[in-house]
Short mmCIF file of C-alpha atoms and ligand atoms in Angstrom, two decimals:
data_model
loop_
_atom_site.label_atom_id
_atom_site.label_comp_id
_atom_site.label_asym_id
_atom_site.label_seq_id
_atom_site.Cartn_x
_atom_site.Cartn_y
_atom_site.Cartn_z
CA MET A 17 -9.12 146.31 -174.52
CA GLY A 18 -9.82 147.67 -178.01
CA ASP A 19 -8.21 144.75 -179.72
CA THR A 20 -10.24 141.95 -178.07
CA GLY A 21 -13.53 142.83 -179.94
CA ALA A 22 -16.04 140.39 -180.87
CA MET A 23 -14.40 139.56 -184.21
CA THR A 24 -11.20 138.33 -182.69
CA ALA A 25 -12.49 136.80 -179.57
CA THR A 26 -12.57 133.10 -179.19
CA THR A 27 -16.06 131.82 -178.54
CA ILE A 28 -15.99 129.10 -175.73
CA THR A 29 -18.99 126.94 -176.37
CA PRO A 30 -19.17 124.64 -173.38
CA PRO A 31 -19.79 121.03 -174.48
CA GLY A 32 -23.39 120.02 -175.12
CA GLN A 33 -24.40 123.66 -175.68
CA THR A 34 -24.92 125.17 -179.11
CA ALA A 35 -23.33 128.55 -179.89
CA ALA A 36 -25.23 131.43 -178.47
CA ARG A 37 -26.98 134.16 -180.43
CA SER A 38 -23.93 136.46 -179.98
CA ALA A 39 -20.27 135.53 -179.85
CA ARG A 40 -20.40 135.01 -176.07
CA GLY A 41 -24.06 135.08 -175.16
CA SER A 42 -25.91 137.59 -173.03
CA TYR A 43 -25.12 139.56 -169.94
CA TRP A 44 -27.07 141.25 -167.07
CA ILE A 45 -25.72 143.80 -164.79
CA THR A 46 -27.38 145.01 -161.61
CA THR A 47 -25.89 148.12 -160.10
CA PHE A 48 -26.11 148.99 -156.43
CA GLY A 49 -24.76 152.12 -154.66
CA CYS A 50 -23.39 155.49 -155.85
CA GLN A 51 -22.71 157.28 -159.13
CA MET A 52 -19.09 155.82 -158.91
CA ASN A 53 -20.62 152.43 -159.22
CA LYS A 54 -23.01 153.43 -162.00
CA ALA A 55 -20.02 154.81 -164.05
CA ASP A 56 -18.01 151.63 -163.49
CA SER A 57 -21.07 149.65 -164.52
CA GLU A 58 -21.29 151.57 -167.76
CA ARG A 59 -17.59 150.84 -168.55
CA MET A 60 -17.98 147.11 -167.57
CA ALA A 61 -21.08 146.82 -169.93
CA GLY A 62 -18.94 148.50 -172.72
CA ILE A 63 -16.10 145.92 -172.17
CA LEU A 64 -18.53 143.12 -172.25
CA GLU A 65 -20.03 144.19 -175.45
CA SER A 66 -16.57 144.71 -176.92
CA MET A 67 -16.07 141.12 -176.00
CA GLY A 68 -19.07 140.00 -177.86
CA TYR A 69 -21.66 139.81 -175.11
CA GLN A 70 -25.26 141.26 -175.76
CA GLN A 71 -27.40 142.73 -173.22
CA ALA A 72 -29.88 140.06 -172.09
CA ARG A 73 -33.73 140.80 -172.14
CA ALA A 74 -34.08 139.52 -168.64
CA GLU A 75 -31.79 138.59 -165.77
CA GLN A 76 -32.98 135.05 -165.55
CA GLU A 77 -32.08 134.49 -169.24
CA ALA A 78 -28.55 135.92 -169.02
CA ASP A 79 -25.36 133.86 -169.63
CA LEU A 80 -23.38 136.15 -167.40
CA VAL A 81 -24.73 137.86 -164.39
CA LEU A 82 -22.59 140.82 -162.73
CA TYR A 83 -23.58 142.47 -159.54
CA ASN A 84 -21.74 145.80 -159.05
CA THR A 85 -22.18 146.05 -155.28
CA CYS A 86 -22.37 148.62 -152.49
CA THR A 87 -21.31 148.22 -148.70
CA ILE A 88 -22.02 151.71 -147.43
CA ARG A 89 -24.45 150.45 -144.95
CA ASP A 90 -25.35 146.95 -143.78
CA ASN A 91 -28.65 146.90 -145.66
CA ALA A 92 -27.03 147.58 -148.92
CA GLU A 93 -24.52 144.68 -148.33
CA GLN A 94 -27.25 142.18 -147.35
CA LYS A 95 -29.21 143.01 -150.35
CA VAL A 96 -26.29 141.62 -152.44
CA TYR A 97 -26.50 138.29 -150.64
CA SER A 98 -30.04 137.78 -151.29
CA TYR A 99 -29.65 138.52 -155.01
CA LEU A 100 -26.65 136.31 -155.06
CA GLY A 101 -28.49 133.42 -153.46
CA ARG A 102 -31.14 133.29 -156.24
CA GLN A 103 -28.29 133.26 -159.06
CA ALA A 104 -26.22 130.74 -157.12
CA GLN A 105 -29.38 128.41 -157.19
CA ARG A 106 -29.83 129.01 -160.89
CA LYS A 107 -26.26 128.11 -161.48
CA ARG A 108 -26.68 124.76 -159.79
CA SER A 109 -29.07 123.73 -162.69
CA ASN A 110 -27.06 125.82 -165.34
CA PRO A 111 -23.33 125.24 -164.81
CA HIS A 112 -22.56 127.56 -167.75
CA LEU A 113 -23.78 130.64 -166.13
CA THR A 114 -20.87 132.98 -165.26
CA LEU A 115 -21.41 134.78 -161.93
CA VAL A 116 -19.43 137.91 -161.09
CA VAL A 117 -19.39 140.09 -158.01
CA ALA A 118 -17.73 143.50 -158.66
CA GLY A 119 -17.57 146.71 -156.58
CA CYS A 120 -17.36 147.47 -152.97
CA VAL A 121 -18.71 144.32 -151.32
CA ALA A 122 -16.37 142.39 -153.47
CA GLN A 123 -13.42 144.49 -152.28
CA GLN A 124 -14.44 144.18 -148.67
CA GLU A 125 -15.14 140.49 -148.58
CA GLY A 126 -12.62 139.16 -151.20
CA GLU A 127 -12.05 135.45 -150.96
CA SER A 128 -14.49 135.00 -148.04
CA LEU A 129 -17.15 135.63 -150.74
CA LEU A 130 -15.95 132.50 -152.59
CA ARG A 131 -16.44 130.54 -149.31
CA ARG A 132 -19.94 132.04 -148.80
CA VAL A 133 -21.02 131.58 -152.34
CA PRO A 134 -18.78 128.78 -153.99
CA GLU A 135 -20.75 129.26 -157.34
CA LEU A 136 -19.08 132.56 -157.92
CA ASP A 137 -16.70 132.68 -160.88
CA LEU A 138 -15.23 136.16 -160.35
CA VAL A 139 -14.86 138.55 -157.38
CA MET A 140 -13.42 141.87 -158.38
CA GLY A 141 -12.76 145.12 -156.52
CA PRO A 142 -13.73 148.55 -158.06
CA GLN A 143 -10.15 149.24 -159.01
CA HIS A 144 -10.21 146.29 -161.43
CA ALA A 145 -13.33 147.45 -163.39
CA ASN A 146 -11.40 148.34 -166.44
CA ARG A 147 -9.73 144.90 -166.40
CA LEU A 148 -12.92 142.86 -166.77
CA ASP A 149 -11.97 141.27 -170.07
CA THR A 150 -8.61 140.05 -168.67
CA LEU A 151 -10.22 138.68 -165.68
CA LEU A 152 -12.92 136.94 -167.69
CA ALA A 153 -10.31 135.40 -169.90
CA GLN A 154 -8.87 133.74 -166.66
CA VAL A 155 -12.48 132.51 -165.78
CA GLU A 156 -12.74 131.02 -169.22
CA GLN A 157 -9.69 128.88 -168.59
CA GLY A 158 -11.57 127.36 -165.70
CA GLN A 159 -10.38 129.50 -162.85
CA GLN A 160 -12.12 130.93 -159.91
CA VAL A 161 -10.77 134.43 -159.85
CA VAL A 162 -10.41 137.01 -156.95
CA ALA A 163 -9.02 140.48 -157.98
CA THR A 164 -8.92 142.66 -154.95
CA ASP A 165 -5.25 143.75 -154.75
CA GLY A 166 -4.46 147.50 -154.80
CA HIS A 167 -4.27 148.33 -158.38
CA HIS A 168 -3.24 151.53 -160.37
CA ILE A 169 -6.38 152.16 -162.31
CA LEU A 170 -5.99 151.74 -166.11
CA GLU A 171 -6.88 154.76 -168.13
CA ASP A 172 -10.27 154.26 -169.52
CA ILE A 173 -9.67 153.07 -172.97
CA THR A 174 -12.98 151.26 -173.37
CA THR A 175 -16.12 152.78 -174.80
CA ALA A 176 -18.64 152.77 -172.09
CA ARG A 177 -22.20 151.64 -172.74
CA ARG A 178 -24.03 154.52 -171.16
CA ASP A 179 -27.58 154.33 -169.99
CA SER A 180 -28.39 157.85 -171.24
CA GLN A 181 -27.75 159.51 -174.60
CA VAL A 182 -27.73 162.94 -173.10
CA CYS A 183 -25.96 163.01 -169.74
CA ALA A 184 -22.67 161.20 -169.09
CA TRP A 185 -20.56 160.54 -165.85
CA VAL A 186 -16.90 161.30 -166.20
CA ASN A 187 -14.59 159.98 -163.41
CA VAL A 188 -11.97 162.41 -162.56
CA ILE A 189 -10.65 161.24 -159.35
CA TYR A 190 -10.95 157.54 -157.91
CA GLY A 191 -10.59 156.58 -154.27
CA CYS A 192 -10.68 158.68 -151.12
CA ASN A 193 -7.87 159.61 -148.69
CA GLU A 194 -10.14 160.94 -145.93
CA ARG A 195 -10.73 158.92 -142.76
CA CYS A 196 -14.36 159.87 -141.83
CA THR A 197 -14.76 157.34 -138.81
CA TYR A 198 -17.95 155.81 -140.06
CA CYS A 199 -17.02 155.24 -143.68
CA VAL A 200 -16.05 152.16 -145.52
CA VAL A 201 -15.19 153.93 -148.80
CA PRO A 202 -11.48 154.53 -148.35
CA SER A 203 -10.90 150.93 -147.59
CA VAL A 204 -12.85 149.63 -150.50
CA ARG A 205 -11.97 152.29 -153.13
CA GLY A 206 -8.49 152.81 -152.22
CA ARG A 207 -6.11 155.82 -152.33
CA GLU A 208 -6.89 158.82 -154.40
CA GLN A 209 -6.03 158.74 -158.08
CA SER A 210 -6.59 161.54 -160.28
CA ARG A 211 -6.88 161.32 -164.07
CA LEU A 212 -4.86 163.61 -166.12
CA PRO A 213 -6.78 166.77 -167.35
CA GLU A 214 -5.85 166.07 -171.13
CA ALA A 215 -7.41 162.52 -170.76
CA ILE A 216 -10.52 163.94 -169.13
CA ARG A 217 -10.87 166.59 -171.81
CA LEU A 218 -10.42 164.02 -174.54
CA GLU A 219 -13.17 161.81 -173.10
CA ILE A 220 -15.46 164.83 -172.91
CA GLU A 221 -14.76 165.86 -176.55
CA GLY A 222 -15.59 162.36 -177.54
CA LEU A 223 -18.95 162.58 -175.59
CA ALA A 224 -19.72 165.76 -177.23
CA GLU A 225 -19.15 164.18 -180.70
CA GLN A 226 -21.60 161.35 -179.82
CA GLY A 227 -24.24 163.98 -178.97
CA TYR A 228 -23.96 164.18 -175.14
CA ARG A 229 -25.02 167.55 -173.79
CA GLU A 230 -24.36 167.25 -169.98
CA ILE A 231 -21.38 165.80 -168.14
CA THR A 232 -21.01 165.17 -164.34
CA LEU A 233 -17.52 165.01 -163.20
CA LEU A 234 -17.11 162.39 -160.48
CA GLY A 235 -15.18 161.76 -157.31
CA GLN A 236 -15.96 160.62 -153.83
CA ASN A 237 -14.10 163.76 -152.75
CA ILE A 238 -13.98 165.68 -155.90
CA ASP A 239 -12.36 168.80 -154.21
CA ALA A 240 -9.30 166.55 -153.80
CA TYR A 241 -8.91 166.39 -157.62
CA GLY A 242 -5.28 166.86 -158.62
CA ARG A 243 -3.60 166.78 -155.10
CA ASP A 244 -1.96 163.51 -156.12
CA LEU A 245 -0.75 164.98 -159.61
CA PRO A 246 2.66 166.61 -159.70
CA GLY A 247 3.34 170.38 -160.38
CA ILE A 248 3.11 173.73 -158.69
CA THR A 249 2.19 176.96 -160.33
CA PRO A 250 4.47 180.03 -160.34
CA GLU A 251 2.24 181.50 -157.65
CA GLY A 252 2.94 178.53 -155.44
CA ARG A 253 -0.40 176.76 -155.74
CA ARG A 254 -0.90 173.14 -156.83
CA ALA A 255 -1.05 172.97 -160.63
CA HIS A 256 -4.15 170.82 -160.69
CA THR A 257 -7.29 171.66 -158.91
CA LEU A 258 -11.12 171.16 -159.64
CA THR A 259 -11.25 174.76 -160.42
CA ASP A 260 -8.49 174.48 -162.96
CA LEU A 261 -10.08 171.39 -164.50
CA LEU A 262 -13.57 173.25 -164.75
CA HIS A 263 -11.76 175.90 -166.82
CA HIS A 264 -9.86 173.16 -168.85
CA VAL A 265 -13.02 171.29 -169.96
CA HIS A 266 -15.43 174.29 -170.09
CA GLY A 267 -14.56 175.06 -173.78
CA VAL A 268 -15.74 171.65 -175.05
CA ARG A 269 -18.23 172.56 -178.02
CA GLY A 270 -21.50 170.69 -177.79
CA ILE A 271 -21.40 170.22 -173.94
CA GLU A 272 -24.03 172.58 -172.53
CA ARG A 273 -24.12 171.70 -168.83
CA ILE A 274 -21.40 170.73 -166.55
CA ARG A 275 -21.92 169.34 -162.92
CA PHE A 276 -19.65 167.83 -160.36
CA ALA A 277 -19.99 165.63 -157.25
CA THR A 278 -19.33 165.00 -154.43
CA SER A 279 -18.10 168.12 -152.66
CA HIS A 280 -16.41 168.10 -149.21
CA PRO A 281 -16.93 171.13 -146.97
CA ARG A 282 -13.34 170.85 -145.79
CA TYR A 283 -11.77 171.49 -149.13
CA PHE A 284 -14.51 173.52 -151.06
CA THR A 285 -12.90 176.85 -151.90
CA GLU A 286 -14.09 180.38 -152.61
CA ARG A 287 -12.04 180.17 -155.72
CA LEU A 288 -14.27 177.31 -156.90
CA ILE A 289 -17.36 179.08 -156.07
CA ASP A 290 -16.06 182.09 -158.08
CA ALA A 291 -15.27 179.84 -160.99
CA CYS A 292 -18.71 178.23 -160.96
CA ALA A 293 -20.43 181.66 -160.94
CA GLY A 294 -18.23 182.77 -163.77
CA LEU A 295 -18.40 179.68 -166.10
CA ASP A 296 -21.87 179.70 -167.64
CA LYS A 297 -22.03 175.90 -168.40
CA VAL A 298 -21.46 175.01 -164.80
CA CYS A 299 -24.90 174.29 -163.35
CA GLU A 300 -26.09 176.05 -160.14
CA HIS A 301 -26.46 172.92 -158.04
CA PHE A 302 -24.12 171.90 -155.53
CA HIS A 303 -24.05 168.56 -153.60
CA ILE A 304 -22.23 169.21 -150.47
CA PRO A 305 -22.80 166.65 -147.56
CA PHE A 306 -22.58 167.97 -144.19
CA GLN A 307 -23.43 164.74 -142.25
CA SER A 308 -24.37 166.41 -138.87
CA GLY A 309 -25.46 169.89 -137.64
CA ASP A 310 -23.42 169.50 -134.53
CA ASP A 311 -19.72 170.43 -134.13
CA GLU A 312 -18.97 167.66 -131.57
CA VAL A 313 -20.46 164.96 -133.81
CA LEU A 314 -18.55 166.36 -136.79
CA LYS A 315 -15.38 166.14 -134.78
CA ALA A 316 -16.13 162.41 -133.70
CA MET A 317 -16.76 161.86 -137.37
CA ALA A 318 -13.39 163.43 -138.25
CA ARG A 319 -14.93 165.55 -140.87
CA GLY A 320 -12.47 168.29 -140.47
CA TYR A 321 -14.92 171.48 -140.56
CA THR A 322 -17.45 173.21 -138.41
CA ILE A 323 -20.99 174.10 -139.10
CA ASP A 324 -19.92 177.65 -139.18
CA ARG A 325 -17.52 176.90 -142.10
CA TYR A 326 -20.49 175.05 -143.89
CA ARG A 327 -22.75 178.02 -143.35
CA ARG A 328 -20.01 180.39 -144.91
CA ILE A 329 -19.77 178.16 -147.92
CA ILE A 330 -23.51 178.24 -148.61
CA ASP A 331 -23.70 181.95 -147.88
CA ARG A 332 -20.95 182.63 -150.44
CA ILE A 333 -22.71 180.31 -153.06
CA ARG A 334 -25.95 182.08 -152.62
CA GLN A 335 -24.30 185.46 -152.80
CA ARG A 336 -22.82 184.63 -156.12
CA MET A 337 -25.66 182.38 -157.45
CA PRO A 338 -28.74 183.42 -155.60
CA ASP A 339 -30.92 180.52 -157.10
CA ALA A 340 -28.42 177.92 -156.50
CA ALA A 341 -29.76 174.44 -155.35
CA ILE A 342 -28.01 172.92 -152.54
CA SER A 343 -28.38 169.27 -151.68
CA ALA A 344 -26.49 167.10 -149.06
CA ASP A 345 -26.14 163.86 -147.12
CA VAL A 346 -26.79 163.44 -143.55
CA ILE A 347 -26.34 160.73 -140.96
CA VAL A 348 -28.51 160.38 -137.90
CA ALA A 349 -27.93 158.44 -134.69
CA PHE A 350 -24.09 158.36 -135.10
CA PRO A 351 -22.73 156.71 -131.89
CA GLY A 352 -23.17 158.97 -128.91
CA GLU A 353 -25.50 161.51 -130.74
CA THR A 354 -27.57 163.13 -128.03
CA ASP A 355 -31.17 164.40 -128.70
CA THR A 356 -29.83 167.89 -128.52
CA GLN A 357 -27.13 167.12 -131.19
CA TYR A 358 -29.60 165.52 -133.37
CA ARG A 359 -31.93 168.45 -133.13
CA ARG A 360 -29.07 170.67 -134.33
CA THR A 361 -29.06 168.61 -137.55
CA LEU A 362 -32.90 169.26 -137.97
CA ASP A 363 -32.18 172.99 -137.22
CA LEU A 364 -29.56 173.31 -139.91
CA ILE A 365 -31.90 171.78 -142.48
CA GLU A 366 -34.53 174.16 -141.61
CA GLU A 367 -32.21 177.18 -141.63
CA ILE A 368 -30.30 176.28 -145.00
CA GLY A 369 -33.46 175.15 -146.82
CA PHE A 370 -32.11 172.31 -148.79
CA ASP A 371 -33.39 171.26 -152.16
CA GLN A 372 -32.66 167.61 -151.52
CA VAL A 373 -31.02 165.71 -148.67
CA ASN A 374 -30.01 162.01 -148.72
CA THR A 375 -30.61 160.60 -145.39
CA ALA A 376 -29.43 157.64 -143.40
CA ALA A 377 -29.28 156.16 -139.94
CA TYR A 378 -25.83 155.26 -138.89
CA SER A 379 -24.76 151.76 -139.71
CA PRO A 380 -21.62 150.27 -138.14
CA ARG A 381 -19.22 149.11 -140.96
CA PRO A 382 -16.41 146.60 -140.59
CA GLY A 383 -13.04 147.99 -140.13
CA THR A 384 -14.11 151.58 -139.36
CA PRO A 385 -13.25 153.08 -136.10
CA ALA A 386 -16.88 154.14 -134.99
CA ALA A 387 -18.04 150.55 -135.34
CA ASP A 388 -16.07 149.58 -132.30
CA TRP A 389 -17.29 152.35 -130.05
CA SER A 390 -19.32 151.38 -127.12
CA ASN A 391 -21.74 154.41 -127.36
CA GLN A 392 -23.87 152.92 -130.29
CA LEU A 393 -27.48 153.82 -130.23
CA ASP A 394 -30.62 151.70 -130.22
CA GLU A 395 -32.34 150.65 -133.36
CA ALA A 396 -35.53 152.40 -132.05
CA VAL A 397 -33.68 155.68 -131.84
CA LYS A 398 -32.34 155.33 -135.27
CA VAL A 399 -35.75 154.56 -136.71
CA ALA A 400 -37.57 157.50 -134.96
CA ARG A 401 -34.92 159.95 -135.80
CA LEU A 402 -34.77 159.00 -139.55
CA GLN A 403 -38.45 159.09 -139.77
CA GLU A 404 -38.68 162.64 -138.26
CA LEU A 405 -35.70 163.83 -140.45
CA ASN A 406 -37.26 162.48 -143.68
CA ALA A 407 -40.48 164.27 -143.12
CA LEU A 408 -38.46 167.57 -142.54
CA VAL A 409 -36.55 166.95 -145.65
CA GLU A 410 -39.57 166.55 -147.64
CA ARG A 411 -41.10 169.67 -146.29
CA THR A 412 -38.07 171.79 -146.95
CA ALA A 413 -37.74 170.36 -150.43
CA LYS A 414 -41.40 171.30 -151.08
CA GLU A 415 -40.73 174.93 -149.80
CA ARG A 416 -37.76 175.07 -152.21
CA SER A 417 -39.78 173.72 -155.10
CA ALA A 418 -42.42 176.43 -154.62
CA ARG A 419 -40.12 179.01 -155.96
CA TYR A 420 -40.30 177.56 -159.48
CA LEU A 421 -44.09 178.02 -159.66
CA GLY A 422 -44.93 180.19 -162.83
CA ARG A 423 -41.26 180.57 -163.68
CA VAL A 424 -39.88 179.62 -167.09
CA GLU A 425 -37.04 177.03 -166.74
CA GLN A 426 -34.55 175.82 -169.27
CA ILE A 427 -35.06 171.99 -169.36
CA LEU A 428 -32.48 169.65 -171.05
CA VAL A 429 -34.60 166.90 -172.45
CA GLU A 430 -33.42 163.37 -171.41
CA GLY A 431 -36.23 161.19 -172.85
CA ILE A 432 -39.75 159.93 -172.26
CA ASN A 433 -41.01 159.55 -168.58
CA SER A 434 -40.80 155.82 -168.11
CA LYS A 435 -43.97 156.11 -166.00
CA ASP A 436 -46.03 158.01 -168.48
CA PRO A 437 -45.20 157.85 -172.25
CA ASN A 438 -47.15 161.01 -172.76
CA GLN A 439 -44.60 162.98 -170.67
CA VAL A 440 -41.13 164.15 -171.61
CA MET A 441 -38.61 164.08 -168.73
CA GLY A 442 -35.65 166.48 -168.25
CA ARG A 443 -33.99 168.62 -165.67
CA THR A 444 -33.56 172.22 -164.67
CA ARG A 445 -29.99 173.51 -164.31
CA THR A 446 -30.54 173.13 -160.61
CA ASN A 447 -31.20 169.56 -161.15
CA ARG A 448 -34.98 169.49 -160.43
CA LEU A 449 -36.67 166.63 -162.43
CA THR A 450 -39.26 168.22 -164.68
CA PHE A 451 -42.10 166.71 -166.83
CA PHE A 452 -44.05 168.20 -169.62
CA ALA A 453 -46.43 166.92 -172.32
CA ALA A 454 -44.62 164.83 -174.91
CA ALA A 455 -46.46 166.06 -177.98
CA ARG A 456 -48.06 169.24 -179.31
CA PRO A 457 -50.59 169.50 -181.97
CA SER A 458 -48.81 170.79 -184.99
CA THR A 459 -50.64 173.26 -187.39
CA ASP A 460 -52.40 170.41 -189.35
CA GLY A 461 -53.69 169.04 -186.27
CA VAL A 462 -51.48 165.99 -186.31
CA THR A 463 -49.95 165.07 -182.94
CA GLY A 464 -46.38 164.34 -183.02
CA ALA A 465 -43.42 164.26 -180.59
CA THR A 466 -41.31 167.16 -181.47
CA TRP A 467 -38.58 167.04 -178.92
CA GLN A 468 -35.47 164.90 -179.07
CA PRO A 469 -33.35 163.93 -176.12
CA GLY A 470 -30.62 166.42 -175.89
CA ASP A 471 -32.78 169.44 -176.75
CA LEU A 472 -32.90 172.52 -174.54
CA VAL A 473 -36.46 173.90 -174.19
CA ASP A 474 -38.06 176.39 -172.03
CA VAL A 475 -40.91 175.16 -169.78
CA ARG A 476 -43.34 177.17 -167.84
CA ILE A 477 -43.61 175.47 -164.47
CA ASP A 478 -47.27 175.05 -163.38
CA GLN A 479 -47.08 172.20 -160.86
CA VAL A 480 -44.56 171.82 -158.09
CA ARG A 481 -43.92 168.79 -155.85
CA ALA A 482 -41.08 168.16 -153.25
CA PHE A 483 -38.67 166.50 -155.73
CA SER A 484 -40.17 167.19 -159.19
CA LEU A 485 -41.99 169.77 -161.32
CA SER A 486 -44.46 169.75 -164.08
CA GLY A 487 -45.00 172.30 -166.82
CA THR A 488 -45.93 173.22 -170.36
CA LEU A 489 -43.72 174.41 -173.16
CA ALA A 490 -43.28 178.15 -173.05
N1 SAH B 152 -17.84 161.09 -150.20
C1 SAH B 152 -19.03 161.48 -149.91
C2 SAH B 152 -20.00 160.52 -149.56
C3 SAH B 152 -19.76 159.07 -149.78
S1 SAH B 152 -20.79 157.98 -149.15
C4 SAH B 152 -18.80 162.55 -148.71
O1 SAH B 152 -17.81 162.58 -148.19
O2 SAH B 152 -19.73 163.17 -148.24
C5 SAH B 152 -22.41 158.53 -149.25
C6 SAH B 152 -23.01 158.90 -147.97
O3 SAH B 152 -23.46 157.74 -147.30
C7 SAH B 152 -22.39 159.59 -147.05
O4 SAH B 152 -22.32 161.07 -147.34
C8 SAH B 152 -23.03 159.47 -145.72
O5 SAH B 152 -24.00 160.35 -145.53
C9 SAH B 152 -23.58 158.01 -146.00
N2 SAH B 152 -22.78 157.00 -145.17
C10 SAH B 152 -21.58 156.71 -145.26
N3 SAH B 152 -21.13 155.77 -144.32
C11 SAH B 152 -22.24 155.51 -143.58
C12 SAH B 152 -22.65 154.63 -142.45
N4 SAH B 152 -21.68 153.92 -142.03
N5 SAH B 152 -23.71 154.75 -141.96
C13 SAH B 152 -24.78 155.54 -142.52
N6 SAH B 152 -24.64 156.27 -143.55
C14 SAH B 152 -23.32 156.29 -144.06
FE1 SF4 B 153 -16.23 158.37 -146.87
FE2 SF4 B 153 -15.53 160.63 -145.80
FE3 SF4 B 153 -14.30 159.77 -148.06
FE4 SF4 B 153 -16.80 160.63 -148.12
S1 SF4 B 153 -14.93 161.87 -147.67
S2 SF4 B 153 -16.00 158.85 -149.03
S3 SF4 B 153 -17.67 160.11 -146.21
S4 SF4 B 153 -14.32 158.80 -145.99
FE1 F3S B 154 -21.31 152.13 -152.01
FE2 F3S B 154 -18.96 151.84 -152.85
FE3 F3S B 154 -20.31 153.88 -153.68
S1 F3S B 154 -19.64 151.47 -150.84
S2 F3S B 154 -21.65 154.30 -151.98
S3 F3S B 154 -20.84 151.79 -154.13
S4 F3S B 154 -18.13 153.85 -153.24
#
């Protein structure tokens, strides 16, 4: 992809239109869904820029609109259709607009998306993200393109256009081999594909050189990292695990913080916990979805662990890292979930004291086993359970936030608070969003912003809220 830069790219200027400001015009990407999609969008933006596209000032002005879509729940999927409807209408009056649907809805729907929205130029699954330039070349030849076949993901040789200058996502494993009965991810993201540790380290070294300070290693089931790579150690273990990868990348100079997500309780090991405790750049924040507080429901979900195992993981983490933040995902109103079973989820949230929980009511997804079961719950039950759950999550988060009051926390500065330019925004090691005053009077009384994105500063916390903190420089 490196050799198709703006200088060598042929500009296709449709008849009757003058050449655009940049070689190809402007692009707009809207990203739905998880961090995987955010990372893919950043790489696709990098590809577009290397082809000569510039970021548009507004969606309605863009020459190319790309939706990177999510289908985890029905409402996520429906949102895409409403966005698409608006652009399809725009295309009818501006035929030179290029319309792309990427990501998980693209993979799920494939060709049928073209029937639904004939204005589309390109439908591409997540495994094709790194091939965007090749696919657009076909579009430029006048084809309507669908790329959803299973694909060995190309090693990322593009330069991503990242939203942050400080924190970067680094994919380490694509896909998911689990078969949770509610989940559409394995069918849209495909089989697990781990990147080689050398390639991952090289990418991180490059990020450090560009000034990045924090990296988040990404995978849908990051604990599966390496199980598709060959090799056995002399002790008979597999040669590539997440624990080994953490050791492998820990030494990169310039990187101050390392995070990883998402962890799966079935595969989360004591060896990993011990490594996290011993490696000082690995932050004390663990995102470990438990999905339900009831063993029967977990079994119906095919999650492969019990609540007891989950408790043991959390205990071990807190033994080794007492201040660790724990976050999770949970689903309520799974088919057949009784009120008693649902209450066990609430009890577990109370018992563990989560710092953050992403909540959802169960949504039947096409092609997943649970969608065909006859014991689906009513919408009213879903709404009621979700509301009660959300209130509890907020309360426990607030209780967890309280511990920061009066403490001095190390904050990695990310930038100015977009909602208040007088505030700097950053995060604690435990991933709590933290705000503090942007400027301090210098000795001559002139006020000036003295903190750069990427700085590590000590902030005394004097206000706590459920999901964020405020303070003053210590
Ligand atoms: N790989 C991660 C999560 C991926 S999807 C894991 O195993 O935990 C992100 C979250 O969406 C899931 O954790 C789950 O809580 C939620 N989710 C997935 N499918 C869902 C569905 N059909 N209905 C409601 N929530 C769902
Ligand atoms: Fe979905 Fe389960 Fe894979 Fe997570 S581990 S992505 S919930 S199938
Ligand atoms: Fe959504 Fe696809 Fe992520 S379905 S949650 S964007 S893997």
